[in-house]
C-alpha cells in the first residue's frame, strides 16, 4: 500500500541547488572569494594591460635567474 501511495504522485529526484551553500564555510575564505570575483571583472583593455604587465614581470624574473645562474657557475668554477 505504501509503495502505491508513493508512486501516485511519482517518486521525484531532489532538486540540486544552483549555488553551493556558503554556510559552514570558512568566513575568511568566503569573503576573500567574493573580493576575488569582483577583481576578475574587467574590460578587455584592462585585461590586455594586465597581460602585458605579467609578461614584462616574467621577462625580468627570467633575466634575474640567468644572472644568478651565471654567478653561481662562476663561483663553483672558482673553487
PDB file of C-alpha atoms in Angstrom:
ATOM      1  CA  UNK A   1       0.000   0.000   0.000  1.00  0.00           C
ATOM      2  CA  UNK A   2       2.846   2.431   0.882  1.00  0.00           C
ATOM      3  CA  UNK A   3       4.520   1.870  -2.500  1.00  0.00           C
ATOM      4  CA  UNK A   4       1.218   2.560  -4.261  1.00  0.00           C
ATOM      5  CA  UNK A   5       0.781   5.788  -2.284  1.00  0.00           C
ATOM      6  CA  UNK A   6       4.351   6.917  -3.050  1.00  0.00           C
ATOM      7  CA  UNK A   7       4.039   6.256  -6.756  1.00  0.00           C
ATOM      8  CA  UNK A   8       0.677   8.035  -7.130  1.00  0.00           C
ATOM      9  CA  UNK A   9       2.462  11.402  -7.204  1.00  0.00           C
ATOM     10  CA  UNK A  10       5.627   9.884  -8.623  1.00  0.00           C
ATOM     11  CA  UNK A  11       8.938   9.485  -6.847  1.00  0.00           C
ATOM     12  CA  UNK A  12      10.833  12.649  -7.771  1.00  0.00           C
ATOM     13  CA  UNK A  13      14.562  13.304  -7.723  1.00  0.00           C
ATOM     14  CA  UNK A  14      15.623  16.030  -5.320  1.00  0.00           C
ATOM     15  CA  UNK A  15      16.366  19.406  -6.883  1.00  0.00           C
ATOM     16  CA  UNK A  16      20.053  20.274  -6.998  1.00  0.00           C
ATOM     17  CA  UNK A  17      20.871  23.795  -5.819  1.00  0.00           C
ATOM     18  CA  UNK A  18      22.302  26.144  -8.476  1.00  0.00           C
ATOM     19  CA  UNK A  19      24.668  27.768  -5.985  1.00  0.00           C
ATOM     20  CA  UNK A  20      26.552  25.915  -3.307  1.00  0.00           C
ATOM     21  CA  UNK A  21      25.650  26.995   0.211  1.00  0.00           C
ATOM     22  CA  UNK A  22      28.309  29.104   1.911  1.00  0.00           C
ATOM     23  CA  UNK A  23      27.021  28.401   5.411  1.00  0.00           C
ATOM     24  CA  UNK A  24      29.511  26.417   7.420  1.00  0.00           C
ATOM     25  CA  UNK A  25      32.433  27.501   5.204  1.00  0.00           C
ATOM     26  CA  UNK A  26      35.406  29.420   6.489  1.00  0.00           C
ATOM     27  CA  UNK A  27      34.141  33.022   6.588  1.00  0.00           C
ATOM     28  CA  UNK A  28      37.550  34.477   5.677  1.00  0.00           C
ATOM     29  CA  UNK A  29      37.678  32.262   2.571  1.00  0.00           C
ATOM     30  CA  UNK A  30      34.126  33.226   1.547  1.00  0.00           C
ATOM     31  CA  UNK A  31      34.908  36.933   1.986  1.00  0.00           C
ATOM     32  CA  UNK A  32      38.153  36.690   0.036  1.00  0.00           C
ATOM     33  CA  UNK A  33      36.426  34.723  -2.725  1.00  0.00           C
ATOM     34  CA  UNK A  34      33.851  37.498  -3.148  1.00  0.00           C
ATOM     35  CA  UNK A  35      36.572  40.148  -3.457  1.00  0.00           C
ATOM     36  CA  UNK A  36      38.481  37.972  -5.907  1.00  0.00           C
ATOM     37  CA  UNK A  37      35.385  37.562  -8.087  1.00  0.00           C
ATOM     38  CA  UNK A  38      34.908  41.345  -8.133  1.00  0.00           C
ATOM     39  CA  UNK A  39      38.563  41.785  -9.081  1.00  0.00           C
ATOM     40  CA  UNK A  40      38.165  39.431 -12.032  1.00  0.00           C
ATOM     41  CA  UNK A  41      35.519  41.676 -13.598  1.00  0.00           C
ATOM     42  CA  UNK A  42      37.342  43.961 -16.014  1.00  0.00           C
ATOM     43  CA  UNK A  43      37.210  45.270 -19.577  1.00  0.00           C
ATOM     44  CA  UNK A  44      39.216  43.846 -22.476  1.00  0.00           C
ATOM     45  CA  UNK A  45      41.641  46.785 -22.395  1.00  0.00           C
ATOM     46  CA  UNK A  46      42.388  46.259 -18.709  1.00  0.00           C
ATOM     47  CA  UNK A  47      42.848  42.559 -19.388  1.00  0.00           C
ATOM     48  CA  UNK A  48      45.381  43.322 -22.153  1.00  0.00           C
ATOM     49  CA  UNK A  49      47.261  45.728 -19.860  1.00  0.00           C
ATOM     50  CA  UNK A  50      47.422  43.134 -17.097  1.00  0.00           C
ATOM     51  CA  UNK A  51      48.681  40.502 -19.534  1.00  0.00           C
ATOM     52  CA  UNK A  52      51.408  42.852 -20.812  1.00  0.00           C
ATOM     53  CA  UNK A  53      52.468  43.658 -17.247  1.00  0.00           C
ATOM     54  CA  UNK A  54      52.614  39.940 -16.422  1.00  0.00           C
ATOM     55  CA  UNK A  55      54.828  39.215 -19.443  1.00  0.00           C
ATOM     56  CA  UNK A  56      57.195  42.054 -18.535  1.00  0.00           C
ATOM     57  CA  UNK A  57      57.462  40.781 -14.973  1.00  0.00           C
ATOM     58  CA  UNK A  58      58.130  37.266 -16.265  1.00  0.00           C
ATOM     59  CA  UNK A  59      60.950  38.563 -18.516  1.00  0.00           C
ATOM     60  CA  UNK A  60      62.542  40.390 -15.576  1.00  0.00           C
ATOM     61  CA  UNK A  61      62.404  37.232 -13.451  1.00  0.00           C
ATOM     62  CA  UNK A  62      63.938  35.136 -16.251  1.00  0.00           C
ATOM     63  CA  UNK A  63      66.793  37.645 -16.651  1.00  0.00           C
ATOM     64  CA  UNK A  64      67.367  37.662 -12.909  1.00  0.00           C
ATOM     65  CA  UNK A  65      67.517  33.849 -12.869  1.00  0.00           C
ATOM     66  CA  UNK A  66      70.055  33.833 -15.721  1.00  0.00           C
ATOM     67  CA  UNK A  67      72.298  36.303 -13.882  1.00  0.00           C
ATOM     68  CA  UNK A  68      72.097  34.292 -10.650  1.00  0.00           C
ATOM     69  CA  UNK A  69      72.884  31.065 -12.507  1.00  0.00           C
ATOM     70  CA  UNK A  70      75.919  32.648 -14.195  1.00  0.00           C
ATOM     71  CA  UNK A  71      77.190  33.944 -10.831  1.00  0.00           C
ATOM     72  CA  UNK A  72      76.756  30.511  -9.257  1.00  0.00           C
ATOM     73  CA  UNK A  73      78.648  28.837 -12.111  1.00  0.00           C
ATOM     74  CA  UNK A  74      81.497  31.367 -11.740  1.00  0.00           C
ATOM     75  CA  UNK A  75      81.599  30.730  -8.009  1.00  0.00           C
ATOM     76  CA  UNK A  76      81.704  26.963  -8.499  1.00  0.00           C
ATOM     77  CA  UNK A  77      84.412  27.262 -11.196  1.00  0.00           C
ATOM     78  CA  UNK A  78      86.497  29.494  -8.888  1.00  0.00           C
ATOM     79  CA  UNK A  79      86.619  26.821  -6.164  1.00  0.00           C
TER      80      UNK A  79
END
